[in-house]
Short mmCIF file of C-alpha atoms and ligand atoms in Angstrom, two decimals:
data_model
loop_
_atom_site.label_atom_id
_atom_site.label_comp_id
_atom_site.label_asym_id
_atom_site.label_seq_id
_atom_site.Cartn_x
_atom_site.Cartn_y
_atom_site.Cartn_z
CA MET A 768 110.96 125.01 131.33
CA LYS A 769 108.58 122.23 130.38
CA VAL A 770 108.80 119.24 128.10
CA ASP A 771 106.91 119.68 124.82
CA VAL A 772 105.71 116.46 123.23
CA VAL A 773 105.33 115.44 119.58
CA LEU A 774 103.25 112.34 119.02
CA GLY A 775 101.32 110.48 116.35
CA LEU A 776 97.52 110.61 116.48
CA GLN A 777 96.81 107.72 114.12
CA TRP A 778 98.40 104.28 113.62
CA GLY A 779 101.99 105.47 113.32
CA ASP A 780 104.02 106.71 110.34
CA GLU A 781 102.37 110.14 110.47
CA GLY A 782 105.69 111.86 109.77
CA LYS A 783 107.05 112.30 113.30
CA GLY A 784 110.68 111.98 112.17
CA LYS A 785 110.36 114.81 109.67
CA ILE A 786 108.63 117.15 112.10
CA VAL A 787 110.95 116.45 115.03
CA ASP A 788 113.88 117.21 112.72
CA VAL A 789 112.20 120.50 111.71
CA LEU A 790 111.39 121.49 115.30
CA ALA A 791 114.79 120.37 116.61
CA LYS A 792 116.19 123.65 115.29
CA ASN A 793 114.58 125.26 118.33
CA TYR A 794 115.15 122.52 120.89
CA PRO A 795 118.58 121.71 122.32
CA VAL A 796 117.26 118.43 123.74
CA ILE A 797 115.26 115.72 121.93
CA ALA A 798 114.15 112.64 123.84
CA ARG A 799 112.55 109.36 122.75
CA PHE A 800 110.32 107.98 125.52
CA GLN A 801 108.87 104.65 124.36
CA GLY A 802 108.90 102.01 121.66
CA GLY A 803 112.05 100.75 120.05
CA PRO A 804 113.22 99.58 116.66
CA ASN A 805 109.63 98.87 115.62
CA ALA A 806 109.71 102.59 114.79
CA GLY A 807 110.99 103.92 111.48
CA HIS A 808 111.26 107.71 111.43
CA SER A 809 112.18 109.22 108.06
CA LEU A 810 113.98 112.53 107.59
CA GLN A 811 114.95 114.28 104.41
CA PHE A 812 117.16 117.31 103.81
CA GLU A 813 119.75 118.44 101.25
CA ASP A 814 118.61 115.60 98.94
CA LYS A 815 119.54 113.02 101.57
CA LYS A 816 117.10 110.58 103.17
CA PHE A 817 117.54 108.82 106.48
CA VAL A 818 115.45 106.38 108.50
CA LEU A 819 116.00 106.23 112.26
CA HIS A 820 114.73 103.40 114.45
CA THR A 821 116.13 103.93 117.95
CA ILE A 822 117.97 107.22 117.62
CA PRO A 823 116.02 110.45 118.30
CA SER A 824 115.38 112.58 115.21
CA GLY A 825 117.37 115.55 116.51
CA VAL A 826 120.66 113.77 115.84
CA PHE A 827 121.43 115.71 112.64
CA ARG A 828 121.25 119.08 114.36
CA LYS A 829 124.48 120.50 115.77
CA ASN A 830 124.52 121.04 119.52
CA THR A 831 121.51 118.83 120.25
CA GLN A 832 121.45 116.34 123.05
CA ASN A 833 119.51 113.26 121.97
CA ILE A 834 118.27 111.19 124.88
CA ILE A 835 116.99 107.63 124.66
CA GLY A 836 114.73 107.46 127.70
CA ASN A 837 114.05 104.66 130.18
CA GLY A 838 110.74 103.83 128.44
CA VAL A 839 112.50 102.78 125.22
CA VAL A 840 113.57 99.21 124.45
CA ILE A 841 116.90 98.92 122.66
CA ASP A 842 118.28 96.22 120.41
CA PRO A 843 122.05 96.86 120.60
CA ILE A 844 122.59 95.36 117.13
CA ILE A 845 120.08 97.67 115.45
CA PHE A 846 121.34 100.63 117.47
CA MET A 847 124.93 99.94 116.42
CA GLU A 848 123.96 99.56 112.76
CA GLU A 849 122.15 102.90 112.86
CA CYS A 850 125.06 104.63 114.56
CA LEU A 851 127.70 103.23 112.20
CA LYS A 852 125.76 104.58 109.21
CA LEU A 853 125.69 108.02 110.82
CA GLU A 854 129.37 107.89 111.78
CA GLU A 855 130.15 107.21 108.10
CA ILE A 856 128.77 110.65 107.28
CA ASP A 857 130.52 112.25 110.25
CA VAL A 858 127.57 112.63 112.61
CA PRO A 859 129.26 112.59 116.04
CA VAL A 860 126.84 110.09 117.58
CA LYS A 861 128.84 109.48 120.74
CA GLU A 862 128.73 113.19 121.53
CA ARG A 863 125.06 113.66 120.67
CA ILE A 864 123.37 110.51 122.00
CA PHE A 865 122.74 109.79 125.69
CA ILE A 866 121.11 106.57 126.85
CA SER A 867 119.17 105.99 130.05
CA LYS A 868 120.59 103.16 132.11
CA LYS A 869 117.00 102.17 132.86
CA ALA A 870 116.09 101.45 129.22
CA HIS A 871 115.52 97.72 128.66
CA LEU A 872 117.48 95.57 126.24
CA ILE A 873 115.99 93.44 123.48
CA LEU A 874 117.78 90.08 123.47
CA PRO A 875 118.09 87.88 120.37
CA SER A 876 115.76 85.42 122.10
CA HIS A 877 113.09 88.13 122.50
CA ARG A 878 112.94 88.36 118.72
CA VAL A 879 112.58 84.61 118.41
CA ILE A 880 109.68 84.59 120.91
CA ASP A 881 108.04 87.45 118.98
CA ALA A 882 108.26 85.45 115.73
CA ALA A 883 107.13 82.18 117.35
CA SER A 884 104.12 83.72 119.07
CA GLU A 885 103.03 85.60 115.95
CA GLU A 886 103.25 82.39 113.92
CA ALA A 887 101.24 80.53 116.55
CA LYS A 888 98.47 83.16 116.37
CA GLY A 889 97.84 82.27 112.73
CA ALA A 890 95.06 84.34 111.19
CA SER A 891 94.68 86.48 114.34
CA LYS A 892 98.28 87.68 114.29
CA ILE A 893 99.01 91.29 115.31
CA GLY A 894 101.25 91.99 112.34
CA SER A 895 104.16 92.77 114.66
CA THR A 896 107.35 94.20 113.18
CA LEU A 897 109.01 91.14 114.79
CA LYS A 898 111.69 93.25 116.47
CA GLY A 899 111.08 91.62 119.87
CA ILE A 900 109.15 94.58 121.29
CA GLY A 901 106.27 92.69 122.97
CA PRO A 902 108.41 90.02 124.67
CA THR A 903 110.86 92.68 125.94
CA TYR A 904 108.11 94.79 127.53
CA MET A 905 106.63 91.56 128.95
CA ASP A 906 109.95 90.84 130.68
CA LYS A 907 110.06 94.43 131.91
CA THR A 908 106.64 94.24 133.56
CA GLY A 909 107.30 90.64 134.60
CA ARG A 910 110.42 91.96 136.37
CA ASN A 911 112.80 89.72 134.50
CA GLY A 912 114.27 92.25 132.08
CA ILE A 913 117.86 93.32 131.52
CA ARG A 914 118.56 97.04 131.47
CA VAL A 915 121.25 99.09 129.76
CA GLY A 916 122.91 99.83 133.12
CA ASP A 917 123.36 96.09 133.67
CA ILE A 918 125.92 95.88 130.87
CA LEU A 919 128.40 97.55 133.23
CA THR A 920 128.00 94.93 135.97
CA PRO A 921 130.45 92.02 136.40
CA ASP A 922 127.70 89.38 136.32
CA PHE A 923 126.12 90.67 133.07
CA ALA A 924 126.85 87.45 131.13
CA ASP A 925 125.19 85.40 133.89
CA ARG A 926 122.09 87.61 133.85
CA TYR A 927 121.95 87.28 130.09
CA ASN A 928 122.19 83.48 130.25
CA THR A 929 119.52 83.23 132.95
CA LEU A 930 117.05 85.21 130.83
CA LYS A 931 118.01 83.43 127.63
CA ASN A 932 117.48 80.03 129.28
CA LYS A 933 114.06 81.16 130.48
CA HIS A 934 113.26 82.07 126.89
CA ILE A 935 114.51 78.74 125.59
CA SER A 936 112.18 76.96 127.97
CA THR A 937 109.26 79.24 126.89
CA LEU A 938 110.03 78.43 123.27
CA LYS A 939 109.52 74.69 123.91
CA GLN A 940 105.77 75.29 123.83
CA PHE A 941 106.02 76.43 120.19
CA ASP A 942 106.74 74.32 117.18
CA PHE A 943 109.32 76.83 115.95
CA SER A 944 112.89 76.26 114.85
CA TYR A 945 115.56 78.86 115.48
CA ASP A 946 119.27 79.39 115.80
CA LEU A 947 120.50 82.01 118.24
CA GLN A 948 124.23 81.62 117.83
CA GLU A 949 125.07 84.08 115.07
CA ARG A 950 122.91 86.90 116.38
CA GLU A 951 124.17 86.31 119.91
CA ALA A 952 127.78 86.91 118.86
CA GLN A 953 126.75 90.14 117.11
CA TRP A 954 124.70 91.16 120.12
CA PHE A 955 127.64 90.92 122.54
CA GLU A 956 129.80 92.86 120.09
CA ALA A 957 127.10 95.55 119.91
CA VAL A 958 126.87 95.65 123.72
CA GLU A 959 130.59 96.54 123.82
CA TYR A 960 129.85 99.35 121.36
CA LEU A 961 127.00 100.56 123.58
CA LYS A 962 129.50 100.96 126.44
CA GLU A 963 131.23 103.72 124.46
CA PHE A 964 128.13 105.91 124.85
CA GLN A 965 127.17 108.17 127.72
CA LEU A 966 124.93 105.96 129.86
CA ILE A 967 122.96 108.27 132.10
CA ASP A 968 120.41 108.54 134.87
CA GLY A 969 117.99 110.02 132.37
CA GLU A 970 115.43 111.31 134.88
CA TYR A 971 118.07 113.40 136.70
CA VAL A 972 119.61 114.63 133.47
CA ILE A 973 116.29 115.77 131.97
CA ASN A 974 115.06 117.44 135.15
CA HIS A 975 118.38 119.29 135.51
CA LEU A 976 118.16 120.42 131.90
CA LEU A 977 114.68 121.77 132.56
CA GLN A 978 115.92 123.60 135.65
CA GLU A 979 118.64 125.14 133.48
CA SER A 980 115.81 126.43 131.21
CA LYS A 981 116.71 124.12 128.32
CA ARG A 982 113.83 123.32 125.98
CA VAL A 983 113.16 119.59 125.75
CA LEU A 984 111.11 117.99 122.95
CA ALA A 985 109.83 114.45 123.58
CA GLU A 986 109.50 112.38 120.39
CA GLY A 987 106.77 109.76 120.37
CA ALA A 988 106.95 106.55 118.39
CA GLN A 989 104.06 104.62 116.85
CA GLY A 990 100.69 106.35 117.18
CA SER A 991 97.90 106.86 119.70
CA LEU A 992 95.69 104.21 118.09
CA LEU A 993 98.45 101.65 118.72
CA ASP A 994 98.63 102.53 122.44
CA ILE A 995 98.59 99.48 124.73
CA ASP A 996 95.67 100.91 126.74
CA PHE A 997 93.75 103.06 124.28
CA GLY A 998 94.50 101.46 120.92
CA SER A 999 92.46 98.77 119.22
CA TYR A 1000 93.55 96.05 121.64
CA PRO A 1001 94.99 93.47 121.01
CA PHE A 1002 96.12 94.94 117.66
CA VAL A 1003 98.45 97.41 119.33
CA THR A 1004 102.05 97.79 120.35
CA SER A 1005 103.26 97.12 123.90
CA SER A 1006 103.89 100.62 125.23
CA ASN A 1007 101.98 103.79 126.05
CA THR A 1008 102.39 105.80 122.89
CA THR A 1009 100.20 108.58 124.30
CA CYS A 1010 101.31 111.69 126.17
CA ALA A 1011 101.33 110.02 129.58
CA GLY A 1012 104.08 107.77 128.23
CA ALA A 1013 106.38 110.79 128.06
CA CYS A 1014 106.17 111.14 131.86
CA THR A 1015 106.89 107.51 132.67
CA GLY A 1016 109.30 107.06 129.78
CA LEU A 1017 111.51 109.98 130.73
CA GLY A 1018 110.92 110.58 134.43
CA VAL A 1019 109.17 113.94 134.24
CA ALA A 1020 106.14 114.90 136.29
CA PRO A 1021 102.78 115.47 134.52
CA LYS A 1022 102.89 119.13 135.51
CA GLN A 1023 106.18 119.43 133.61
CA ILE A 1024 104.47 118.71 130.28
CA GLY A 1025 104.12 121.82 128.12
CA SER A 1026 102.74 121.91 124.56
CA VAL A 1027 101.44 118.70 123.04
CA TYR A 1028 101.84 118.60 119.26
CA GLY A 1029 99.63 115.98 117.62
CA ILE A 1030 100.63 114.81 114.14
CA PHE A 1031 98.20 113.34 111.65
CA LYS A 1032 98.19 112.56 107.96
CA ALA A 1033 95.55 114.24 105.80
CA TYR A 1034 94.30 110.67 105.22
CA CYS A 1035 94.93 107.46 107.18
CA THR A 1036 97.29 104.52 106.98
CA ARG A 1037 97.83 101.43 109.06
CA VAL A 1038 100.42 98.68 108.80
CA GLY A 1039 99.68 95.36 110.47
CA SER A 1040 96.33 93.86 111.48
CA GLY A 1041 93.37 95.39 113.31
CA PRO A 1042 90.35 97.60 112.70
CA PHE A 1043 90.56 100.46 110.22
CA PRO A 1044 87.04 101.88 109.73
CA THR A 1045 87.83 104.15 106.77
CA GLU A 1046 90.05 101.66 104.93
CA LEU A 1047 89.76 101.75 101.14
CA ASN A 1048 90.22 98.32 99.61
CA ASN A 1049 89.85 99.68 96.10
CA SER A 1050 91.62 101.68 93.42
CA THR A 1051 91.40 104.89 95.49
CA GLY A 1052 93.23 103.14 98.33
CA GLU A 1053 95.77 101.87 95.82
CA MET A 1054 96.24 105.44 94.56
CA LEU A 1055 96.87 106.73 98.10
CA ARG A 1056 99.47 103.99 98.61
CA GLU A 1057 101.27 104.76 95.35
CA LEU A 1058 101.13 108.57 95.57
CA GLY A 1059 102.02 108.57 99.27
CA SER A 1060 104.75 105.90 98.92
CA GLU A 1061 102.98 104.09 101.72
CA PHE A 1062 105.40 101.27 102.37
CA GLY A 1063 106.76 100.64 105.87
CA ALA A 1064 110.02 102.41 106.78
CA THR A 1065 110.99 99.49 109.04
CA THR A 1066 109.60 96.40 107.33
CA GLY A 1067 108.86 97.58 103.76
CA ARG A 1068 105.31 96.18 104.08
CA PRO A 1069 102.60 97.96 102.03
CA ARG A 1070 100.56 100.17 104.35
CA ARG A 1071 96.78 99.91 104.35
CA THR A 1072 95.22 103.23 103.32
CA GLY A 1073 91.94 105.08 103.80
CA TRP A 1074 90.21 108.42 104.31
CA LEU A 1075 90.78 110.73 107.26
CA ASP A 1076 88.83 109.57 110.32
CA LEU A 1077 87.76 112.47 112.55
CA VAL A 1078 86.08 110.25 115.16
CA ALA A 1079 89.40 108.51 115.81
CA LEU A 1080 91.34 111.79 115.54
CA LYS A 1081 89.16 113.49 118.17
CA TYR A 1082 89.62 110.48 120.46
CA ALA A 1083 93.41 110.74 120.15
CA VAL A 1084 93.29 114.51 120.75
CA MET A 1085 91.27 113.92 123.93
CA ILE A 1086 93.56 111.22 125.36
CA ASN A 1087 96.69 113.26 124.69
CA GLY A 1088 95.48 116.77 125.52
CA VAL A 1089 96.73 117.95 122.13
CA ASP A 1090 96.90 121.73 121.87
CA GLN A 1091 98.43 122.09 118.41
CA LEU A 1092 97.89 119.95 115.34
CA ILE A 1093 100.37 119.21 112.59
CA MET A 1094 98.94 118.01 109.28
CA MET A 1095 101.15 115.89 107.03
CA LYS A 1096 101.11 114.70 103.43
CA ALA A 1097 98.14 116.68 102.10
CA ASP A 1098 100.17 116.92 98.86
CA VAL A 1099 99.39 113.23 98.32
CA LEU A 1100 95.77 114.28 97.71
CA ASP A 1101 96.71 116.90 95.10
CA THR A 1102 95.17 115.07 92.12
CA PHE A 1103 91.94 113.89 93.76
CA GLU A 1104 88.65 115.23 92.34
CA THR A 1105 86.88 114.73 95.66
CA LEU A 1106 87.95 113.71 99.16
CA SER A 1107 85.99 112.14 101.97
CA VAL A 1108 86.33 112.56 105.71
CA ALA A 1109 84.59 110.36 108.30
CA ILE A 1110 82.66 112.62 110.67
CA HIS A 1111 80.66 109.97 112.58
CA TYR A 1112 80.50 106.20 112.92
CA LYS A 1113 77.43 104.07 112.51
CA VAL A 1114 77.56 101.06 114.86
CA ASP A 1115 74.61 98.63 115.07
CA GLY A 1116 72.54 101.10 113.06
CA LYS A 1117 73.19 103.94 115.54
CA ILE A 1118 75.21 107.08 114.87
CA THR A 1119 78.01 107.62 117.37
CA ASP A 1120 80.99 109.94 117.80
CA CYS A 1121 82.80 107.49 120.09
CA VAL A 1122 85.35 104.81 119.27
CA PRO A 1123 83.63 101.58 120.36
CA TYR A 1124 85.13 99.34 123.05
CA ASP A 1125 84.62 96.27 120.89
CA THR A 1126 87.61 95.97 118.58
CA PHE A 1127 85.59 93.72 116.29
CA ALA A 1128 82.52 96.00 116.08
CA GLN A 1129 81.24 96.57 112.54
CA ILE A 1130 81.78 100.27 112.01
CA GLU A 1131 80.27 102.10 109.07
CA PRO A 1132 81.83 105.54 108.66
CA VAL A 1133 79.55 108.48 107.86
CA TYR A 1134 81.41 110.63 105.34
CA LYS A 1135 81.42 114.27 104.35
CA GLU A 1136 82.70 114.99 100.87
CA PHE A 1137 85.08 117.77 99.88
CA LYS A 1138 86.05 119.16 96.52
CA GLY A 1139 89.71 118.50 95.73
CA TRP A 1140 92.13 121.39 95.11
CA LYS A 1141 93.73 119.83 92.01
CA ARG A 1142 96.94 121.79 92.43
CA ASP A 1143 100.53 120.83 93.16
CA LEU A 1144 101.07 121.89 96.77
CA THR A 1145 104.65 120.68 97.09
CA LYS A 1146 106.25 123.94 95.99
CA ILE A 1147 104.06 126.26 98.02
CA SER A 1148 105.93 127.86 100.88
CA LYS A 1149 103.53 130.58 102.02
CA GLU A 1150 100.19 130.07 103.70
CA GLU A 1151 98.54 132.76 101.58
CA ASP A 1152 99.35 130.81 98.39
CA LEU A 1153 97.43 127.72 99.52
CA PRO A 1154 94.33 127.05 97.38
CA PHE A 1155 90.84 127.86 98.66
CA GLU A 1156 89.59 124.24 98.55
CA PHE A 1157 92.62 123.13 100.56
CA MET A 1158 92.08 125.79 103.23
CA ASN A 1159 88.45 124.74 103.34
CA TYR A 1160 89.63 121.21 104.25
CA VAL A 1161 92.02 122.60 106.89
CA ARG A 1162 89.40 124.86 108.49
CA PHE A 1163 86.82 122.10 108.61
CA ILE A 1164 89.22 119.80 110.49
CA GLU A 1165 90.21 122.57 112.91
CA LYS A 1166 86.58 123.38 113.63
CA GLU A 1167 85.52 119.74 114.10
CA VAL A 1168 88.48 118.83 116.29
CA GLY A 1169 88.60 122.16 118.10
CA VAL A 1170 92.39 122.48 117.86
CA PRO A 1171 94.39 124.70 115.46
CA ILE A 1172 96.61 123.22 112.76
CA MET A 1173 99.91 124.91 113.42
CA ILE A 1174 102.13 123.23 110.84
CA ILE A 1175 101.28 121.99 107.36
CA SER A 1176 103.75 119.60 105.74
CA LEU A 1177 103.62 119.41 101.94
CA GLY A 1178 106.45 117.07 101.07
CA PRO A 1179 109.04 114.87 102.76
CA ASP A 1180 111.80 117.49 102.80
CA ARG A 1181 112.60 119.67 105.81
CA ASP A 1182 111.94 122.72 103.63
CA GLN A 1183 108.47 121.62 102.50
CA THR A 1184 106.91 122.83 105.71
CA ILE A 1185 104.61 125.77 106.37
CA ILE A 1186 104.53 127.10 109.92
CA ARG A 1187 101.28 129.03 110.19
CA THR A 1188 101.03 132.35 111.80
CA SER A 1189 97.34 133.05 111.40
P1 GDP B 2062 107.10 108.44 111.23
O1 GDP B 2062 107.25 107.01 111.62
O2 GDP B 2062 105.94 109.09 111.88
O3 GDP B 2062 108.36 109.24 111.40
O4 GDP B 2062 106.77 108.44 109.65
P2 GDP B 2062 107.51 107.54 108.54
O5 GDP B 2062 108.85 108.09 108.31
O6 GDP B 2062 107.40 106.09 108.87
O7 GDP B 2062 106.53 107.75 107.31
C1 GDP B 2062 106.28 109.00 106.79
C2 GDP B 2062 106.67 109.00 105.30
O8 GDP B 2062 106.12 110.11 104.66
C3 GDP B 2062 108.17 109.10 105.07
O9 GDP B 2062 108.51 108.41 103.90
C4 GDP B 2062 108.39 110.60 104.91
O10 GDP B 2062 109.55 110.90 104.14
C5 GDP B 2062 107.14 110.99 104.17
N1 GDP B 2062 106.64 112.35 104.43
C6 GDP B 2062 106.65 113.05 105.59
N2 GDP B 2062 105.96 114.20 105.47
C7 GDP B 2062 105.51 114.22 104.20
C8 GDP B 2062 104.68 115.14 103.47
O11 GDP B 2062 104.22 116.16 103.97
N3 GDP B 2062 104.39 114.80 102.17
C9 GDP B 2062 104.86 113.67 101.58
N4 GDP B 2062 104.51 113.43 100.34
N5 GDP B 2062 105.61 112.78 102.26
C10 GDP B 2062 105.93 113.06 103.54
P1 IMO B 2063 106.52 104.56 113.86
O1 IMO B 2063 107.22 105.11 115.08
C1 IMO B 2063 103.44 101.97 112.23
C2 IMO B 2063 102.56 98.30 114.44
C3 IMO B 2063 102.92 96.98 113.78
C4 IMO B 2063 101.85 96.08 114.38
C5 IMO B 2063 101.73 96.62 115.81
C6 IMO B 2063 102.56 95.86 116.82
O2 IMO B 2063 107.42 104.45 112.68
O3 IMO B 2063 105.27 105.31 113.59
P2 IMO B 2063 105.15 95.65 117.38
O4 IMO B 2063 106.34 95.43 116.49
O5 IMO B 2063 105.18 96.92 118.15
O6 IMO B 2063 104.87 94.46 118.23
O7 IMO B 2063 103.89 95.74 116.37
O8 IMO B 2063 102.17 97.96 115.76
N1 IMO B 2063 103.70 99.26 114.56
C7 IMO B 2063 103.82 100.35 113.80
N2 IMO B 2063 103.05 100.80 112.77
N3 IMO B 2063 104.49 102.70 112.67
C8 IMO B 2063 105.24 102.28 113.72
O9 IMO B 2063 106.19 103.05 114.26
C9 IMO B 2063 104.94 101.03 114.30
N4 IMO B 2063 105.47 100.31 115.31
C10 IMO B 2063 104.70 99.23 115.46
O10 IMO B 2063 102.82 97.07 112.39
O11 IMO B 2063 100.62 96.30 113.75
MG1 MG B 2064 107.40 105.12 110.74
#
């Protein structure tokens, strides 16, 4: 068996949580491979709504193993809060969640450094979720980090203090006031809670599961355009959100990757700073935000909105080797008279189909207009009932990108999903 991968092709919040929950019916193993509590993955079924930050989105399915891979960074406090909420509704989290001992821990002082360095950046700030993600990955690559497996060692408190003291000395360069004490006490309490979970050698576990012919679905966080290497640097997150991240973040060989499902919204959103060529700073953008409830699942911030960008989408498809597309939230466009899609960029007066290296390049999108379908799509459950103008939009995207759209999501609920057969 191979590992199939679900990942976002835009700037995050494409609807990964919903789709992983839908697909988890057919996968006994779901694994997160990067990111951390900067993610907010929403799921909805039986009139209940949930937002997961660290926990894989297969956790509501009976008999699933949910693995938090070595590439993830974990804040024990946030993890415990998430788990306690699920335990309240009888989700057996300690049976269903397995955590790699090699995953790194977010310390309270990582969050303080995140906040201090964002504040120091002033107008050029990244718009981080301030969950301590960047500083934790910096300590990982700087070889100073603390890993989940370390919580079982007798000198854990010493390791913690050594790293914390390093952070305190780093913080002296900022004019930033903070108080670690309260969060530190909670953090140690949450570390005790973490010890009640199955802490595993994730790479062995996943490879054994594959040998036993178990289907594994890797769940990406963030989106390809926030990738540390291929996103609009420096306005990115600190991990590889692209398909390659599933190999390093779980311990599976590239040849073990199977299908790559790329998720995109029928329009675009971005939360935080950085380029957004098709952004609509007008009443149409406002309408997308309101109709799509485009407010961050982790921070509540309003998301920036704009038209679908095929230049960026094709780039993400190329980097990830996407072989099946999943289109989300087209229902948000139900009332629009016309829709636009960016098919090229104009940079320095020249037409291009490439995403420019220069993050600050002035990009003018070249649009193609489509007639809206002006129908409520949310109650449609069969492909043949989808309106002509909508299918026209779908077929155009498939042809331009060269990859079929396999799933069409027309509402936040598990049931508002059309799996295409043609
Ligand atoms: P993720 O981070 O990729 O899991 O996405 P988020 O959960 O942050 O954001 C997606 C939002 O859109 C959530 O509020 C979902 O409930 C909602 N959603 C997902 N799919 C659809 C859809 O097809 N239509 C509508 N209207 N909302 C959707
Ligand atoms: P999901 O998994 C959307 C954005 C932040 C900021 C940048 C860096 O729900 O799609 P970080 O906290 O990682 O240092 O922030 O990345 N960002 C996200 N945007 N969805 C996410 O996750 C995001 N995770 C981080 O807004 O611009
Ligand atoms: Mg999200």
